[in-house]
Amino acid sequence: MPARMLGRLTAFPLAFALLLTGGLTGCASRGPAQVETQIFAMDTVMSLALYGEDQTSLQGTLDGLVDTLYQLQNTLSVTDEASELSALNRSAGQPVSLSAQTEEVLSAALELCALTGGALDLTAYPAVKAWGFTTGEYRLPGAAELTELAQHIDYTQLQLDSFAHTACLPQGMEADLGAVAKGYAGDVLAGQLEQAGVTSALLDLGQSTILAVGDKPDGSPWRIGVQDPAGESYLGVITLSGQAMGTSGGYQRYFEEDGVRYWHILDPDTAAPARSGVASVTVVGDKGLVCDGLSTALFVLGVDDGIQLWRDHPELGMEILFVLEDGSLVLTPGLEDSFTLAQEGREVTVVS
Ligand code: ADP
Ligand code: MG
């Protein structure tokens, strides 16, 4: 990979970064009116903050966003037996009717599965369950079980009929949208804010999935803390202006056995936790779903294949920050100016 060292990243004290970022996300200077809330949805804590001129209308818009999040959770959840996704997983090859929203998210996510050569695979769910990531009752599946599970991971078997608005999934296979649902939710909320005329908002959909609408009320970009995958502290800050960001990492959900860490992002080829030498991947782009889905996929692919994907698909408009297991960083040039390290001393490579 052609690469050059980046010597001019400035560093600033960590406490300053935390103050600026208000925890995981950016903390805005006060505009004339501001509303915010935190809710628990899609198995994570989400924080929404809206800025504008009129408190009452902002509050109405915020209430609408919260309703949408609960509705999306009901539709897209894999554990709620009443959800469309559960119906698909029980369908044993029979076509299941889809709402426009479920069809939209499945179709966009399947495109990413194809684009990433199956590194993202919505049908990894039986393997995710086998490791205990859905219940917290963790276990190590044996080699034969993993081979069997991997044989049944194949997103091409999930077929959408865009005329009949149905989907089919063969018996023995199950799909989940855990890798893309929060990003998709961010896109839906951003559309709602646009309709309401809100031009400054920060939507933290949890687990480092962020939608930055416009800029902060003072016109400066949002400042988002990026977690150090090797610790509790912050690695640095990314500035966002009307952009989405998604991070996937082995530190987000994992268990340890005999000193080995097993995390919730699986390699569809092996049905086991993906080990590509990457500790976390952050993707910045226009769409939440794309950033969320690609961060998961790039964690599986690793740096070399991930950068190749970035080169092959400029139309995606994505920028990437890889944190490798040895603590070094690899970033694409579009992040060179918008990413600032919290502390100096890391090897940083900007690809070209
Ligand atoms: P998080 O949900 O913690 O932000 P991700 O967006 O990376 O993390 O999504 C991880 C979730 O996606 C897992 O909990 C699992 O349900 C599912 N998953 C795991 N591996 C894959 C994969 N290779 N392709 C698609 N989905 C996956
Ligand atoms: Mg993801």
mmCIF file of C-alpha atoms and ligand atoms in Angstrom:
data_model
loop_
_atom_site.group_PDB
_atom_site.id
_atom_site.type_symbol
_atom_site.label_atom_id
_atom_site.label_comp_id
_atom_site.label_asym_id
_atom_site.label_seq_id
_atom_site.Cartn_x
_atom_site.Cartn_y
_atom_site.Cartn_z
ATOM 1 C CA MET A 1 0.000 0.000 0.000
ATOM 2 C CA PRO A 2 1.525 3.363 -0.947
ATOM 3 C CA ALA A 3 1.744 5.250 2.278
ATOM 4 C CA ARG A 4 3.473 8.152 3.883
ATOM 5 C CA MET A 5 3.980 9.143 7.438
ATOM 6 C CA LEU A 6 1.842 11.891 8.821
ATOM 7 C CA GLY A 7 3.967 14.151 10.936
ATOM 8 C CA ARG A 8 1.765 17.125 11.392
ATOM 9 C CA LEU A 9 -1.128 15.836 13.435
ATOM 10 C CA THR A 10 -1.347 18.164 16.382
ATOM 11 C CA ALA A 11 -1.920 16.814 19.855
ATOM 12 C CA PHE A 12 -3.765 18.360 22.751
ATOM 13 C CA PRO A 13 -4.333 17.238 26.335
ATOM 14 C CA LEU A 14 -6.852 14.476 26.760
ATOM 15 C CA ALA A 15 -8.918 16.370 29.333
ATOM 16 C CA PHE A 16 -9.411 19.077 26.761
ATOM 17 C CA ALA A 17 -10.711 16.507 24.286
ATOM 18 C CA LEU A 18 -13.181 15.152 26.820
ATOM 19 C CA LEU A 19 -14.405 18.630 27.663
ATOM 20 C CA LEU A 20 -14.868 19.441 24.013
ATOM 21 C CA THR A 21 -16.618 16.235 23.213
ATOM 22 C CA GLY A 22 -18.884 15.963 26.263
ATOM 23 C CA GLY A 23 -18.282 12.226 26.466
ATOM 24 C CA LEU A 24 -18.652 10.314 23.254
ATOM 25 C CA THR A 25 -20.144 13.109 21.233
ATOM 26 C CA GLY A 26 -19.799 16.789 20.536
ATOM 27 C CA CYS A 27 -21.075 19.359 23.012
ATOM 28 C CA ALA A 28 -22.478 22.410 21.296
ATOM 29 C CA SER A 29 -22.298 26.013 22.306
ATOM 30 C CA ARG A 30 -25.784 27.232 23.211
ATOM 31 C CA GLY A 31 -28.068 28.509 20.482
ATOM 32 C CA PRO A 32 -31.282 30.405 21.176
ATOM 33 C CA ALA A 33 -33.219 27.169 21.623
ATOM 34 C CA GLN A 34 -32.119 23.639 22.314
ATOM 35 C CA VAL A 35 -33.807 20.357 23.222
ATOM 36 C CA GLU A 36 -32.227 17.022 24.018
ATOM 37 C CA THR A 37 -33.095 13.574 25.283
ATOM 38 C CA GLN A 38 -31.604 10.174 25.975
ATOM 39 C CA ILE A 39 -33.488 6.963 25.313
ATOM 40 C CA PHE A 40 -32.723 3.261 25.394
ATOM 41 C CA ALA A 41 -33.561 1.713 22.020
ATOM 42 C CA MET A 42 -32.076 -0.976 19.771
ATOM 43 C CA ASP A 43 -30.216 -2.347 22.772
ATOM 44 C CA THR A 44 -28.204 0.819 23.349
ATOM 45 C CA VAL A 45 -28.387 4.324 24.829
ATOM 46 C CA MET A 46 -29.123 6.992 22.226
ATOM 47 C CA SER A 47 -28.765 10.766 22.709
ATOM 48 C CA LEU A 48 -30.493 13.296 20.493
ATOM 49 C CA ALA A 49 -29.843 17.058 20.611
ATOM 50 C CA LEU A 50 -31.617 19.582 18.386
ATOM 51 C CA TYR A 51 -30.853 23.298 18.025
ATOM 52 C CA GLY A 52 -32.915 26.082 16.486
ATOM 53 C CA GLU A 53 -35.005 29.123 17.154
ATOM 54 C CA ASP A 54 -38.223 27.869 18.677
ATOM 55 C CA GLN A 55 -38.225 25.634 21.756
ATOM 56 C CA THR A 56 -41.813 24.394 21.319
ATOM 57 C CA SER A 57 -41.459 23.355 17.714
ATOM 58 C CA LEU A 58 -38.060 21.750 18.411
ATOM 59 C CA GLN A 59 -39.642 19.737 21.235
ATOM 60 C CA GLY A 60 -42.403 18.553 18.885
ATOM 61 C CA THR A 61 -39.798 17.472 16.340
ATOM 62 C CA LEU A 62 -37.770 15.680 19.018
ATOM 63 C CA ASP A 63 -40.859 13.794 20.228
ATOM 64 C CA GLY A 64 -41.433 12.695 16.620
ATOM 65 C CA LEU A 65 -37.840 11.373 16.389
ATOM 66 C CA VAL A 66 -38.276 9.348 19.574
ATOM 67 C CA ASP A 67 -41.535 7.830 18.256
ATOM 68 C CA THR A 68 -39.718 6.908 15.027
ATOM 69 C CA LEU A 69 -36.875 5.216 16.913
ATOM 70 C CA TYR A 70 -39.254 3.011 18.913
ATOM 71 C CA GLN A 71 -41.195 2.184 15.755
ATOM 72 C CA LEU A 72 -37.969 1.256 13.896
ATOM 73 C CA GLN A 73 -36.891 -0.867 16.831
ATOM 74 C CA ASN A 74 -40.184 -2.785 16.635
ATOM 75 C CA THR A 75 -39.923 -3.304 12.887
ATOM 76 C CA LEU A 76 -36.240 -4.189 12.613
ATOM 77 C CA SER A 77 -35.614 -6.059 15.877
ATOM 78 C CA VAL A 78 -34.527 -9.658 15.483
ATOM 79 C CA THR A 79 -35.503 -10.622 19.025
ATOM 80 C CA ASP A 80 -39.049 -9.183 19.004
ATOM 81 C CA GLU A 81 -41.243 -12.030 17.776
ATOM 82 C CA ALA A 82 -43.748 -9.564 16.327
ATOM 83 C CA SER A 83 -41.181 -7.865 14.058
ATOM 84 C CA GLU A 84 -41.107 -8.310 10.281
ATOM 85 C CA LEU A 85 -37.559 -9.585 10.554
ATOM 86 C CA SER A 86 -38.634 -12.342 12.972
ATOM 87 C CA ALA A 87 -41.409 -13.307 10.558
ATOM 88 C CA LEU A 88 -38.805 -13.606 7.792
ATOM 89 C CA ASN A 89 -36.574 -15.733 10.036
ATOM 90 C CA ARG A 90 -39.476 -18.103 10.791
ATOM 91 C CA SER A 91 -40.683 -18.262 7.186
ATOM 92 C CA ALA A 92 -38.826 -21.450 6.119
ATOM 93 C CA GLY A 93 -38.579 -20.381 2.486
ATOM 94 C CA GLN A 94 -42.082 -18.933 2.141
ATOM 95 C CA PRO A 95 -42.316 -15.300 0.914
ATOM 96 C CA VAL A 96 -42.983 -12.780 3.683
ATOM 97 C CA SER A 97 -44.568 -9.364 3.014
ATOM 98 C CA LEU A 98 -42.382 -6.385 3.810
ATOM 99 C CA SER A 99 -43.241 -2.810 4.723
ATOM 100 C CA ALA A 100 -41.595 -0.172 2.535
ATOM 101 C CA GLN A 101 -39.161 0.605 5.338
ATOM 102 C CA THR A 102 -38.001 -2.982 5.900
ATOM 103 C CA GLU A 103 -37.650 -3.472 2.173
ATOM 104 C CA GLU A 104 -35.573 -0.300 1.938
ATOM 105 C CA VAL A 105 -33.165 -1.262 4.703
ATOM 106 C CA LEU A 106 -32.829 -4.891 3.544
ATOM 107 C CA SER A 107 -32.205 -3.821 -0.015
ATOM 108 C CA ALA A 108 -29.570 -1.209 0.927
ATOM 109 C CA ALA A 109 -27.873 -3.612 3.342
ATOM 110 C CA LEU A 110 -27.784 -6.433 0.770
ATOM 111 C CA GLU A 111 -26.098 -4.058 -1.667
ATOM 112 C CA LEU A 112 -23.362 -3.517 0.939
ATOM 113 C CA CYS A 113 -23.063 -7.293 1.435
ATOM 114 C CA ALA A 114 -22.385 -7.633 -2.304
ATOM 115 C CA LEU A 115 -20.077 -4.613 -2.418
ATOM 116 C CA THR A 116 -17.940 -6.025 0.394
ATOM 117 C CA GLY A 117 -17.779 -9.498 -1.145
ATOM 118 C CA GLY A 118 -19.763 -10.900 1.765
ATOM 119 C CA ALA A 119 -17.585 -9.462 4.567
ATOM 120 C CA LEU A 120 -20.889 -7.951 5.633
ATOM 121 C CA ASP A 121 -23.400 -10.782 5.656
ATOM 122 C CA LEU A 122 -26.849 -10.321 7.161
ATOM 123 C CA THR A 123 -27.258 -14.088 7.524
ATOM 124 C CA ALA A 124 -24.470 -14.426 10.113
ATOM 125 C CA TYR A 125 -27.140 -14.359 12.831
ATOM 126 C CA PRO A 126 -27.239 -18.113 13.704
ATOM 127 C CA ALA A 127 -23.483 -17.898 14.335
ATOM 128 C CA VAL A 128 -23.911 -14.726 16.441
ATOM 129 C CA LYS A 129 -26.439 -16.693 18.528
ATOM 130 C CA ALA A 130 -24.213 -19.779 18.762
ATOM 131 C CA TRP A 131 -21.460 -17.710 20.416
ATOM 132 C CA GLY A 132 -24.010 -16.352 22.911
ATOM 133 C CA PHE A 133 -23.772 -12.713 21.821
ATOM 134 C CA THR A 134 -27.560 -12.335 21.786
ATOM 135 C CA THR A 135 -28.079 -13.585 25.355
ATOM 136 C CA GLY A 136 -24.769 -12.987 27.131
ATOM 137 C CA GLU A 137 -24.524 -16.751 27.795
ATOM 138 C CA TYR A 138 -21.211 -17.002 25.999
ATOM 139 C CA ARG A 139 -19.718 -20.258 24.735
ATOM 140 C CA LEU A 140 -17.044 -21.456 22.305
ATOM 141 C CA PRO A 141 -18.608 -23.477 19.470
ATOM 142 C CA GLY A 142 -16.427 -26.396 18.368
ATOM 143 C CA ALA A 143 -14.700 -26.650 14.985
ATOM 144 C CA ALA A 144 -17.373 -28.896 13.417
ATOM 145 C CA GLU A 145 -20.150 -26.606 14.640
ATOM 146 C CA LEU A 146 -18.377 -23.555 13.182
ATOM 147 C CA THR A 147 -17.943 -25.266 9.812
ATOM 148 C CA GLU A 148 -21.642 -26.108 9.775
ATOM 149 C CA LEU A 149 -22.589 -22.542 10.781
ATOM 150 C CA ALA A 150 -20.302 -20.989 8.148
ATOM 151 C CA GLN A 151 -21.855 -23.162 5.450
ATOM 152 C CA HIS A 152 -25.216 -21.566 6.163
ATOM 153 C CA ILE A 153 -24.020 -17.962 6.073
ATOM 154 C CA ASP A 154 -24.866 -16.725 2.593
ATOM 155 C CA TYR A 155 -26.621 -13.413 2.025
ATOM 156 C CA THR A 156 -27.356 -14.351 -1.631
ATOM 157 C CA GLN A 157 -29.979 -16.781 -0.288
ATOM 158 C CA LEU A 158 -31.923 -13.827 1.130
ATOM 159 C CA GLN A 159 -33.994 -12.873 -1.862
ATOM 160 C CA LEU A 160 -36.044 -9.713 -2.213
ATOM 161 C CA ASP A 161 -38.905 -9.404 -4.687
ATOM 162 C CA SER A 162 -39.245 -5.695 -5.325
ATOM 163 C CA PHE A 163 -42.461 -6.166 -7.333
ATOM 164 C CA ALA A 164 -44.297 -8.312 -4.808
ATOM 165 C CA HIS A 165 -42.583 -6.498 -1.862
ATOM 166 C CA THR A 166 -41.677 -9.791 -0.239
ATOM 167 C CA ALA A 167 -38.526 -11.538 0.960
ATOM 168 C CA CYS A 168 -37.563 -15.211 1.134
ATOM 169 C CA LEU A 169 -35.049 -16.932 3.382
ATOM 170 C CA PRO A 170 -34.475 -20.713 3.274
ATOM 171 C CA GLN A 171 -35.151 -22.938 6.267
ATOM 172 C CA GLY A 172 -32.235 -23.044 8.689
ATOM 173 C CA MET A 173 -31.075 -19.514 7.897
ATOM 174 C CA GLU A 174 -31.726 -16.318 9.875
ATOM 175 C CA ALA A 175 -30.882 -12.681 9.177
ATOM 176 C CA ASP A 176 -30.283 -9.742 11.485
ATOM 177 C CA LEU A 177 -29.779 -6.047 10.889
ATOM 178 C CA GLY A 178 -27.567 -5.395 13.936
ATOM 179 C CA ALA A 179 -24.725 -4.162 11.730
ATOM 180 C CA VAL A 180 -26.777 -1.486 9.937
ATOM 181 C CA ALA A 181 -29.961 -0.696 11.893
ATOM 182 C CA LYS A 182 -28.587 2.170 13.994
ATOM 183 C CA GLY A 183 -27.072 3.864 10.958
ATOM 184 C CA TYR A 184 -30.296 3.437 9.026
ATOM 185 C CA ALA A 185 -32.239 4.887 11.966
ATOM 186 C CA GLY A 186 -29.934 7.926 11.816
ATOM 187 C CA ASP A 187 -30.735 8.413 8.134
ATOM 188 C CA VAL A 188 -34.477 8.232 8.797
ATOM 189 C CA LEU A 189 -34.218 10.767 11.635
ATOM 190 C CA ALA A 190 -32.045 13.077 9.519
ATOM 191 C CA GLY A 191 -34.784 13.033 6.845
ATOM 192 C CA GLN A 192 -37.364 13.917 9.477
ATOM 193 C CA LEU A 193 -35.226 16.833 10.683
ATOM 194 C CA GLU A 194 -34.809 18.108 7.139
ATOM 195 C CA GLN A 195 -38.581 18.083 6.682
ATOM 196 C CA ALA A 196 -38.998 19.962 9.938
ATOM 197 C CA GLY A 197 -36.430 22.549 8.838
ATOM 198 C CA VAL A 198 -33.964 21.736 11.645
ATOM 199 C CA THR A 199 -30.474 22.481 10.362
ATOM 200 C CA SER A 200 -28.373 21.843 13.472
ATOM 201 C CA ALA A 201 -28.600 18.576 15.403
ATOM 202 C CA LEU A 202 -26.424 15.815 16.764
ATOM 203 C CA LEU A 203 -27.875 12.307 16.738
ATOM 204 C CA ASP A 204 -25.864 9.793 18.728
ATOM 205 C CA LEU A 205 -27.463 6.432 17.906
ATOM 206 C CA GLY A 206 -25.221 4.571 20.339
ATOM 207 C CA GLN A 207 -22.077 2.424 19.973
ATOM 208 C CA SER A 208 -20.351 5.284 18.125
ATOM 209 C CA THR A 209 -22.946 5.601 15.374
ATOM 210 C CA ILE A 210 -23.380 9.336 14.837
ATOM 211 C CA LEU A 211 -25.399 11.516 12.494
ATOM 212 C CA ALA A 212 -24.262 15.149 12.510
ATOM 213 C CA VAL A 213 -26.925 17.362 10.951
ATOM 214 C CA GLY A 214 -25.410 20.590 9.654
ATOM 215 C CA ASP A 215 -22.969 22.281 12.019
ATOM 216 C CA LYS A 216 -23.109 23.401 15.635
ATOM 217 C CA PRO A 217 -25.357 26.410 16.184
ATOM 218 C CA ASP A 218 -22.277 28.669 16.170
ATOM 219 C CA GLY A 219 -21.429 27.427 12.667
ATOM 220 C CA SER A 220 -18.390 25.377 13.647
ATOM 221 C CA PRO A 221 -18.242 21.622 12.949
ATOM 222 C CA TRP A 222 -19.308 19.018 15.487
ATOM 223 C CA ARG A 223 -16.426 17.488 17.447
ATOM 224 C CA ILE A 224 -16.767 13.759 18.068
ATOM 225 C CA GLY A 225 -14.528 11.757 20.395
ATOM 226 C CA VAL A 226 -13.154 8.502 18.968
ATOM 227 C CA GLN A 227 -12.612 5.876 21.640
ATOM 228 C CA ASP A 228 -9.244 4.207 22.071
ATOM 229 C CA PRO A 229 -10.084 0.523 21.489
ATOM 230 C CA ALA A 230 -7.319 -0.454 23.919
ATOM 231 C CA GLY A 231 -8.591 1.585 26.861
ATOM 232 C CA GLU A 232 -11.230 3.774 28.438
ATOM 233 C CA SER A 233 -9.739 6.994 27.124
ATOM 234 C CA TYR A 234 -10.090 8.868 23.863
ATOM 235 C CA LEU A 235 -7.877 8.382 20.898
ATOM 236 C CA GLY A 236 -8.720 11.674 19.267
ATOM 237 C CA VAL A 237 -11.432 13.853 17.812
ATOM 238 C CA ILE A 238 -13.089 13.826 14.391
ATOM 239 C CA THR A 239 -14.912 16.915 13.163
ATOM 240 C CA LEU A 240 -18.134 16.361 11.238
ATOM 241 C CA SER A 241 -20.240 18.757 9.154
ATOM 242 C CA GLY A 242 -23.511 17.253 7.992
ATOM 243 C CA GLN A 243 -21.913 13.801 7.907
ATOM 244 C CA ALA A 244 -22.454 10.360 9.359
ATOM 245 C CA MET A 245 -19.925 8.275 11.265
ATOM 246 C CA GLY A 246 -19.867 4.630 12.308
ATOM 247 C CA THR A 247 -17.311 2.755 14.394
ATOM 248 C CA SER A 248 -16.988 -0.994 14.833
ATOM 249 C CA GLY A 249 -14.550 -2.520 17.253
ATOM 250 C CA GLY A 250 -13.665 -5.669 19.096
ATOM 251 C CA TYR A 251 -13.945 -3.735 22.365
ATOM 252 C CA GLN A 252 -17.676 -3.008 22.016
ATOM 253 C CA ARG A 253 -19.112 -6.429 22.909
ATOM 254 C CA TYR A 254 -16.894 -9.343 23.845
ATOM 255 C CA PHE A 255 -16.047 -12.060 26.352
ATOM 256 C CA GLU A 256 -12.764 -13.621 27.380
ATOM 257 C CA GLU A 257 -11.844 -17.236 27.937
ATOM 258 C CA ASP A 258 -8.361 -18.539 28.799
ATOM 259 C CA GLY A 259 -6.938 -15.107 28.089
ATOM 260 C CA VAL A 260 -8.380 -14.931 24.570
ATOM 261 C CA ARG A 261 -10.904 -12.253 23.630
ATOM 262 C CA TYR A 262 -13.896 -13.165 21.463
ATOM 263 C CA TRP A 263 -15.941 -10.305 20.010
ATOM 264 C CA HIS A 264 -19.308 -9.873 18.314
ATOM 265 C CA ILE A 265 -18.154 -9.142 14.757
ATOM 266 C CA LEU A 266 -17.833 -12.449 12.944
ATOM 267 C CA ASP A 267 -15.996 -13.445 9.801
ATOM 268 C CA PRO A 268 -18.708 -14.999 7.606
ATOM 269 C CA ASP A 269 -16.119 -17.408 6.154
ATOM 270 C CA THR A 270 -15.330 -18.995 9.532
ATOM 271 C CA ALA A 271 -18.373 -18.071 11.677
ATOM 272 C CA ALA A 272 -15.791 -17.028 14.313
ATOM 273 C CA PRO A 273 -14.764 -13.547 15.522
ATOM 274 C CA ALA A 274 -13.024 -11.705 12.681
ATOM 275 C CA ARG A 275 -9.279 -11.400 13.262
ATOM 276 C CA SER A 276 -7.814 -9.035 10.709
ATOM 277 C CA GLY A 277 -5.345 -7.195 12.943
ATOM 278 C CA VAL A 278 -7.775 -4.299 13.270
ATOM 279 C CA ALA A 279 -8.902 -3.119 16.721
ATOM 280 C CA SER A 280 -11.488 -0.617 15.479
ATOM 281 C CA VAL A 281 -12.646 0.984 12.250
ATOM 282 C CA THR A 282 -14.347 4.350 11.913
ATOM 283 C CA VAL A 283 -16.073 5.267 8.658
ATOM 284 C CA VAL A 284 -17.189 8.813 7.831
ATOM 285 C CA GLY A 285 -19.552 9.492 4.936
ATOM 286 C CA ASP A 286 -22.909 10.831 3.838
ATOM 287 C CA LYS A 287 -25.218 8.034 4.940
ATOM 288 C CA GLY A 288 -25.543 6.446 8.366
ATOM 289 C CA LEU A 289 -26.454 3.025 6.999
ATOM 290 C CA VAL A 290 -23.412 2.956 4.720
ATOM 291 C CA CYS A 291 -21.021 4.075 7.482
ATOM 292 C CA ASP A 292 -22.484 1.585 9.958
ATOM 293 C CA GLY A 293 -22.489 -1.343 7.536
ATOM 294 C CA LEU A 294 -19.065 -0.603 6.100
ATOM 295 C CA SER A 295 -17.437 -0.184 9.503
ATOM 296 C CA THR A 296 -18.541 -3.728 10.335
ATOM 297 C CA ALA A 297 -17.375 -5.016 6.946
ATOM 298 C CA LEU A 298 -14.006 -3.235 7.114
ATOM 299 C CA PHE A 299 -13.375 -4.723 10.556
ATOM 300 C CA VAL A 300 -13.695 -8.131 8.873
ATOM 301 C CA LEU A 301 -11.680 -7.204 5.776
ATOM 302 C CA GLY A 302 -8.712 -5.580 7.521
ATOM 303 C CA VAL A 303 -6.549 -2.736 6.243
ATOM 304 C CA ASP A 304 -5.283 -3.978 2.875
ATOM 305 C CA ASP A 305 -8.590 -5.239 1.505
ATOM 306 C CA GLY A 306 -10.397 -2.346 3.178
ATOM 307 C CA ILE A 307 -8.219 0.281 1.491
ATOM 308 C CA GLN A 308 -8.658 -1.541 -1.804
ATOM 309 C CA LEU A 309 -12.440 -1.275 -1.340
ATOM 310 C CA TRP A 310 -12.024 2.449 -0.622
ATOM 311 C CA ARG A 311 -9.991 2.856 -3.841
ATOM 312 C CA ASP A 312 -12.451 0.834 -5.917
ATOM 313 C CA HIS A 313 -15.512 2.746 -4.716
ATOM 314 C CA PRO A 314 -14.925 6.498 -4.708
ATOM 315 C CA GLU A 315 -18.660 6.914 -5.363
ATOM 316 C CA LEU A 316 -19.282 5.934 -1.738
ATOM 317 C CA GLY A 317 -17.555 9.104 -0.572
ATOM 318 C CA MET A 318 -16.294 7.301 2.529
ATOM 319 C CA GLU A 319 -13.260 8.117 4.636
ATOM 320 C CA ILE A 320 -11.751 5.550 6.987
ATOM 321 C CA LEU A 321 -9.750 5.512 10.218
ATOM 322 C CA PHE A 322 -8.317 2.104 11.134
ATOM 323 C CA VAL A 323 -6.850 1.552 14.589
ATOM 324 C CA LEU A 324 -4.660 -1.524 14.430
ATOM 325 C CA GLU A 325 -4.041 -3.975 17.265
ATOM 326 C CA ASP A 326 -0.493 -2.615 17.691
ATOM 327 C CA GLY A 327 -1.950 0.857 18.378
ATOM 328 C CA SER A 328 -0.934 2.396 15.067
ATOM 329 C CA LEU A 329 -3.393 4.249 12.841
ATOM 330 C CA VAL A 330 -4.123 4.137 9.120
ATOM 331 C CA LEU A 331 -6.351 6.832 7.642
ATOM 332 C CA THR A 332 -7.564 7.966 4.261
ATOM 333 C CA PRO A 333 -6.551 11.479 3.152
ATOM 334 C CA GLY A 334 -10.023 12.978 3.638
ATOM 335 C CA LEU A 335 -9.592 12.592 7.403
ATOM 336 C CA GLU A 336 -6.147 14.132 7.560
ATOM 337 C CA ASP A 337 -7.512 17.557 8.439
ATOM 338 C CA SER A 338 -10.598 16.472 10.363
ATOM 339 C CA PHE A 339 -8.951 14.000 12.756
ATOM 340 C CA THR A 340 -6.829 15.203 15.677
ATOM 341 C CA LEU A 341 -4.936 12.841 17.964
ATOM 342 C CA ALA A 342 -5.472 13.297 21.703
ATOM 343 C CA GLN A 343 -1.889 12.361 22.466
ATOM 344 C CA GLU A 344 1.169 12.188 20.296
ATOM 345 C CA GLY A 345 3.326 9.120 20.021
ATOM 346 C CA ARG A 346 1.363 6.894 17.695
ATOM 347 C CA GLU A 347 2.485 5.784 14.300
ATOM 348 C CA VAL A 348 0.055 7.304 11.794
ATOM 349 C CA THR A 349 -0.077 6.385 8.114
ATOM 350 C CA VAL A 350 -2.135 8.294 5.573
ATOM 351 C CA VAL A 351 -2.794 6.195 2.484
ATOM 352 C CA SER A 352 -2.716 7.785 -0.928
HETATM 353 P P1 ADP B 1 -22.473 -2.440 16.996
HETATM 354 O O1 ADP B 1 -23.857 -2.958 16.793
HETATM 355 O O2 ADP B 1 -21.827 -2.839 18.274
HETATM 356 O O3 ADP B 1 -22.326 -0.988 16.658
HETATM 357 P P2 ADP B 1 -21.688 -3.353 14.417
HETATM 358 O O4 ADP B 1 -22.405 -2.255 13.734
HETATM 359 O O5 ADP B 1 -20.313 -3.636 13.946
HETATM 360 O O6 ADP B 1 -21.554 -3.165 15.958
HETATM 361 O O7 ADP B 1 -22.602 -4.631 14.229
HETATM 362 C C1 ADP B 1 -22.326 -5.833 14.909
HETATM 363 C C2 ADP B 1 -23.567 -6.712 14.890
HETATM 364 O O8 ADP B 1 -23.826 -7.147 13.555
HETATM 365 C C3 ADP B 1 -23.380 -7.967 15.703
HETATM 366 O O9 ADP B 1 -23.895 -7.808 17.001
HETATM 367 C C4 ADP B 1 -24.126 -9.025 14.911
HETATM 368 O O10 ADP B 1 -25.503 -9.011 15.263
HETATM 369 C C5 ADP B 1 -24.001 -8.571 13.513
HETATM 370 N N1 ADP B 1 -22.817 -9.115 12.807
HETATM 371 C C6 ADP B 1 -21.681 -9.661 13.299
HETATM 372 N N2 ADP B 1 -20.816 -9.957 12.313
HETATM 373 C C7 ADP B 1 -21.428 -9.585 11.155
HETATM 374 C C8 ADP B 1 -21.047 -9.625 9.777
HETATM 375 N N3 ADP B 1 -19.875 -10.082 9.371
HETATM 376 N N4 ADP B 1 -21.951 -9.142 8.879
HETATM 377 C C9 ADP B 1 -23.146 -8.655 9.262
HETATM 378 N N5 ADP B 1 -23.557 -8.591 10.532
HETATM 379 C C10 ADP B 1 -22.703 -9.039 11.478
HETATM 380 MG MG MG B 2 -22.012 -1.562 11.799
#
